[in-house]
mmCIF file of C-alpha atoms in Angstrom:
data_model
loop_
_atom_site.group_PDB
_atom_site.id
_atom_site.type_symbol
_atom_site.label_atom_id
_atom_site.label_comp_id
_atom_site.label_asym_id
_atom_site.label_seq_id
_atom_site.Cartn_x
_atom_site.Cartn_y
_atom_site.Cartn_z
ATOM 1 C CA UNK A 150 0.000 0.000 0.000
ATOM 2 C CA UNK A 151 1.622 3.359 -0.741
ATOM 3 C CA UNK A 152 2.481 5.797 1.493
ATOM 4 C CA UNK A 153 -0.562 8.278 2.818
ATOM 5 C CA UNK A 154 1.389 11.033 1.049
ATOM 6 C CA UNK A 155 1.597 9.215 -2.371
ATOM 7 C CA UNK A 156 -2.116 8.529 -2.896
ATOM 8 C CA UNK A 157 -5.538 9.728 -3.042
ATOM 9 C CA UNK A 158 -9.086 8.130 -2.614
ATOM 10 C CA UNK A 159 -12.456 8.535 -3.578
ATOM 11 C CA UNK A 160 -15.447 7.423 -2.929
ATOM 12 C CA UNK A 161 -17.728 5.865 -5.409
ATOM 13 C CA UNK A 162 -21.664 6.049 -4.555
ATOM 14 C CA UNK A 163 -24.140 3.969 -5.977
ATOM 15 C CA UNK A 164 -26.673 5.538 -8.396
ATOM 16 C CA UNK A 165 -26.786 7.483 -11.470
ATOM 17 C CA UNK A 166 -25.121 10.836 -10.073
ATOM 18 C CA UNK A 167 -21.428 11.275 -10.725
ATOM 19 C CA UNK A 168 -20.485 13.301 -7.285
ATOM 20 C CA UNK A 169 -16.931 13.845 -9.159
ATOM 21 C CA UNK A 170 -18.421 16.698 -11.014
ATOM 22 C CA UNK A 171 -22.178 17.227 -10.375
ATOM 23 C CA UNK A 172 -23.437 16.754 -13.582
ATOM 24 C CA UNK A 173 -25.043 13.836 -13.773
ATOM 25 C CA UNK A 174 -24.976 11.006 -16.500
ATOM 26 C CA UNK A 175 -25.822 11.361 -19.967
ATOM 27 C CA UNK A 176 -29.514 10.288 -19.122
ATOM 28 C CA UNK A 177 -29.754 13.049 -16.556
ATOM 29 C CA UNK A 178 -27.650 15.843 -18.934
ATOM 30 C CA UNK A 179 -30.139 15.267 -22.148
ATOM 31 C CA UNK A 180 -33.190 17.856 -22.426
ATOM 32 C CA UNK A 181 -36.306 17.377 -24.747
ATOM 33 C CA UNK A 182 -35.636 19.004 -27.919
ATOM 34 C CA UNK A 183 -39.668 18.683 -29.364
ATOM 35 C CA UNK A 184 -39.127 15.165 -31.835
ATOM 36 C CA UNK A 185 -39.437 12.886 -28.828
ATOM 37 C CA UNK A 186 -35.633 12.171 -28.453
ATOM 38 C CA UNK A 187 -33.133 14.045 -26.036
ATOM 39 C CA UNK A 188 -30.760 16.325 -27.397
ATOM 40 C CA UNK A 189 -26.970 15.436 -25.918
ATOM 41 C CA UNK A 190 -25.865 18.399 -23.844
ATOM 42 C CA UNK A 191 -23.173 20.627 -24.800
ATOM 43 C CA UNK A 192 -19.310 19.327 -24.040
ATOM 44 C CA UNK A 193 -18.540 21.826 -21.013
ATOM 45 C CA UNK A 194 -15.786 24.311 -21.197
ATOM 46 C CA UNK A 195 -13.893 23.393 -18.321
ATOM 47 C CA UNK A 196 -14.661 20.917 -14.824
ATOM 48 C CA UNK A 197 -13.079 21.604 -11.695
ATOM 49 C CA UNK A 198 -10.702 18.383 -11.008
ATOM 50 C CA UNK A 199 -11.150 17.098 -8.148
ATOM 51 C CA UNK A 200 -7.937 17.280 -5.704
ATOM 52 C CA UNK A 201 -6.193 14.774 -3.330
ATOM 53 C CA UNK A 202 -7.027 14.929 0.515
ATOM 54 C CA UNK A 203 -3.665 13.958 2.434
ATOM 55 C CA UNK A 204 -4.838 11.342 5.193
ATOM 56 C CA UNK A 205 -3.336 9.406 7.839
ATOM 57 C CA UNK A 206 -4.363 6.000 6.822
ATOM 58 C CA UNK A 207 -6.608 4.491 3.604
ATOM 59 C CA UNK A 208 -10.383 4.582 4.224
ATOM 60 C CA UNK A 209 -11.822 0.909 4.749
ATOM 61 C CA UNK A 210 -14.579 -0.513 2.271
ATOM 62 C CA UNK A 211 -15.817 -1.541 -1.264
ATOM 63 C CA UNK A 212 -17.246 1.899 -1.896
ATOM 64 C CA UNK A 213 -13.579 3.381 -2.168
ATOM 65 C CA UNK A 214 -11.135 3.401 -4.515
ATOM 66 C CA UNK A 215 -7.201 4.022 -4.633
ATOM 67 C CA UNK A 216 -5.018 5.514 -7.298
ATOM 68 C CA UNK A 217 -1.472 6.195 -7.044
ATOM 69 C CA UNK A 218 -0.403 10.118 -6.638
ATOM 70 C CA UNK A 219 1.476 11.367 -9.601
ATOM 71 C CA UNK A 220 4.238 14.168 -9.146
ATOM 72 C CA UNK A 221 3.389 16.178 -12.380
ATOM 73 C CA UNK A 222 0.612 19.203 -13.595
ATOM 74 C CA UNK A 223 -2.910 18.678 -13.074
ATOM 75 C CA UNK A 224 -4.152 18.651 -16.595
ATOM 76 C CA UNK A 225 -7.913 18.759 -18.284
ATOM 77 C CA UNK A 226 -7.725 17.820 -22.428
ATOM 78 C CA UNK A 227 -10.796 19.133 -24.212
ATOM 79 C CA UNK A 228 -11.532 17.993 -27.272
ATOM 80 C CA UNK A 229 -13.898 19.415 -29.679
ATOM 81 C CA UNK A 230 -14.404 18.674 -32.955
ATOM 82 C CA UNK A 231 -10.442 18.114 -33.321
ATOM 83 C CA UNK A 232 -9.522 20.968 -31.695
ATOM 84 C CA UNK A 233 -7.441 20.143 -28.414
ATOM 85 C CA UNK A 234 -6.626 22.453 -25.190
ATOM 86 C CA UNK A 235 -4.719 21.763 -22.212
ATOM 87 C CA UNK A 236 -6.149 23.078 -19.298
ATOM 88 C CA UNK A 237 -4.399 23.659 -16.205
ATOM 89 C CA UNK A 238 -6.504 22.871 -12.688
ATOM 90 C CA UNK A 239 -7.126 26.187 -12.721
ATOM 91 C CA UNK A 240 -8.773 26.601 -15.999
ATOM 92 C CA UNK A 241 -5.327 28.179 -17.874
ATOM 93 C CA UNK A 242 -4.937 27.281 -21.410
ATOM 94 C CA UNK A 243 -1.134 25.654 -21.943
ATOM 95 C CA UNK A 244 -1.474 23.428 -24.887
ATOM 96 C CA UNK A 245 1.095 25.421 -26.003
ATOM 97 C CA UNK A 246 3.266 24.029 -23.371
ATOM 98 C CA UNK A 247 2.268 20.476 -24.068
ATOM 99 C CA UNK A 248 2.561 20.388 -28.153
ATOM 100 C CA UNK A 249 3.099 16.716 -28.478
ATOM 101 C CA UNK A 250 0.178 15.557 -26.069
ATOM 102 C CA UNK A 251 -2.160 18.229 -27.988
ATOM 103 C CA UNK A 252 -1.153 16.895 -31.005
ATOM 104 C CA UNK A 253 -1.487 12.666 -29.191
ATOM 105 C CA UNK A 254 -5.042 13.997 -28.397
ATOM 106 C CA UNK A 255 -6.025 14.999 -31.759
ATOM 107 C CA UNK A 256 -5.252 11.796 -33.243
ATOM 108 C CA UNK A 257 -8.124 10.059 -30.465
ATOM 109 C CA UNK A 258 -11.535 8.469 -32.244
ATOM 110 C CA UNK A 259 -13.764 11.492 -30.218
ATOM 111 C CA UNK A 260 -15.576 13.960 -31.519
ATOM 112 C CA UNK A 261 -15.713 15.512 -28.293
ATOM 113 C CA UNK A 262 -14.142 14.422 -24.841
ATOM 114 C CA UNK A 263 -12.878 15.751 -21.615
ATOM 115 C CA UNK A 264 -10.277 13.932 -19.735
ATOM 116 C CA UNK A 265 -8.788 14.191 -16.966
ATOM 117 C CA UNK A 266 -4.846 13.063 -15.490
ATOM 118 C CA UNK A 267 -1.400 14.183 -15.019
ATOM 119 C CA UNK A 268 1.425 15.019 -17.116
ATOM 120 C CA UNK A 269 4.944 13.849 -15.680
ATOM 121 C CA UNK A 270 8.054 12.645 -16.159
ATOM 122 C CA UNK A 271 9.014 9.194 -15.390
ATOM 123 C CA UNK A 272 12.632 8.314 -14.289
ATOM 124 C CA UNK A 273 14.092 4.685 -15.253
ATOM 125 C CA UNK A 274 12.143 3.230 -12.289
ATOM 126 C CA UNK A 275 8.693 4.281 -13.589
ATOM 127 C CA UNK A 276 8.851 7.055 -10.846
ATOM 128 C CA UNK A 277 7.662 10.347 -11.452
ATOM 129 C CA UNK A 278 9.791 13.732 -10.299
ATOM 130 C CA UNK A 279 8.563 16.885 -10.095
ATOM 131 C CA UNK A 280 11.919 18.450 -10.993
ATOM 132 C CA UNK A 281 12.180 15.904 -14.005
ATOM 133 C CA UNK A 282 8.885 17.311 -15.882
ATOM 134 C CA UNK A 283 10.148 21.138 -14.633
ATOM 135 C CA UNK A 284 13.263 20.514 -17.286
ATOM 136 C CA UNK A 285 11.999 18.638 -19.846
ATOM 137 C CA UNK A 286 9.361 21.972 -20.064
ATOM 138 C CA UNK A 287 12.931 23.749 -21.265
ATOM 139 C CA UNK A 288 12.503 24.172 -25.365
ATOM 140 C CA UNK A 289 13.026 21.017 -26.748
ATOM 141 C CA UNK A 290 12.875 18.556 -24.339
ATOM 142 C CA UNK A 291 8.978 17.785 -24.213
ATOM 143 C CA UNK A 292 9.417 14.599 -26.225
ATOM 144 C CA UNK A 293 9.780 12.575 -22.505
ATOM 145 C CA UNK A 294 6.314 14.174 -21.349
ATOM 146 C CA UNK A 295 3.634 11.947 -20.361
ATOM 147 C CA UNK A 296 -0.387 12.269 -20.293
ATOM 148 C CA UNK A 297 -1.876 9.965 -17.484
ATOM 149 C CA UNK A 298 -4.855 10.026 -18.029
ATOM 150 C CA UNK A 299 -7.350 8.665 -15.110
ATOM 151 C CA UNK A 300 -11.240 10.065 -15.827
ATOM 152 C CA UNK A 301 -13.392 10.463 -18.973
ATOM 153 C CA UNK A 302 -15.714 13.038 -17.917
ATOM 154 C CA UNK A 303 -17.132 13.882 -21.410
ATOM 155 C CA UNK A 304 -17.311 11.745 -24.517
ATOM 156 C CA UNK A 305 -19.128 11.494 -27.816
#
């Protein structure tokens, strides 16, 4: 089990609302659009992620689950229509920063999406370093950047 430190947990409740982000499931986004079928809501601009909560221990139970803390950038992709950003946690456009993961993005089967996950570095040991992904962000050096990504909240 990882350190406290080194991982975050959430807890999954039963039913059709997603309490990640508050919107709901596709069933509960759609409105009546007068021909008897739901129109698909509109792909949002931007979600709050949801952070970590340092703990002392791991909660207890089926309802949670565990994912291993990443030392990298928060990042959102949106996709729409082929058109990629990369959103910072808070909201910041720097697709700019990330040119090769814009450009991975693009080449994804969605018309639309919104993912979630962390771009890092990993060292030989599959370990990621803060200070590792703050140098490879020097011009040129992007090519050893990594998109994990760890929620769909939005797809086509």
């Amino acid at each position: 089990m990882p350190s406290p430190a080194r991982a975050s947990y959430r807890r999954m409740e039963r039913g059709g609302t997603n309490e990640r982000d508050g919107y709901g499931t596709d069933a509960e986004r759609v409105a009546p659009n007068g021909t008897g079928r739901a129109a698909k809501a509109t792909l949002p601009e931007f979600i709050p992620p949801q952070l970590a909560t340092l703990v002392r221990s791991a909660p207890e139970g089926d309802a949670w689950l565990h994912e291993i803390k990443l030392d990298g950038y928060r990042v959102l992709a949106r996709i729409d229509r082929g058109r990629v950003k990369l959103l910072t946690r808070s909201g910041q456009d720097w697709t700019a920063k990330f040119p090769s993961l814009a450009a991975a993005a693009e080449r994804l089967r969605a018309k639309s999406a919104l993912l979630d996950g962390e771009v890092v570095v990993l060292d030989a040991h599959g370990i990621s370093h803060f200070q590792s992904l703050q140098e490879a962000l020097s011009p040129g050096r992007t090519q050893d950047l990594l998109y994990f990504v760890f929620d769909l909240l939005d797809c086509d």
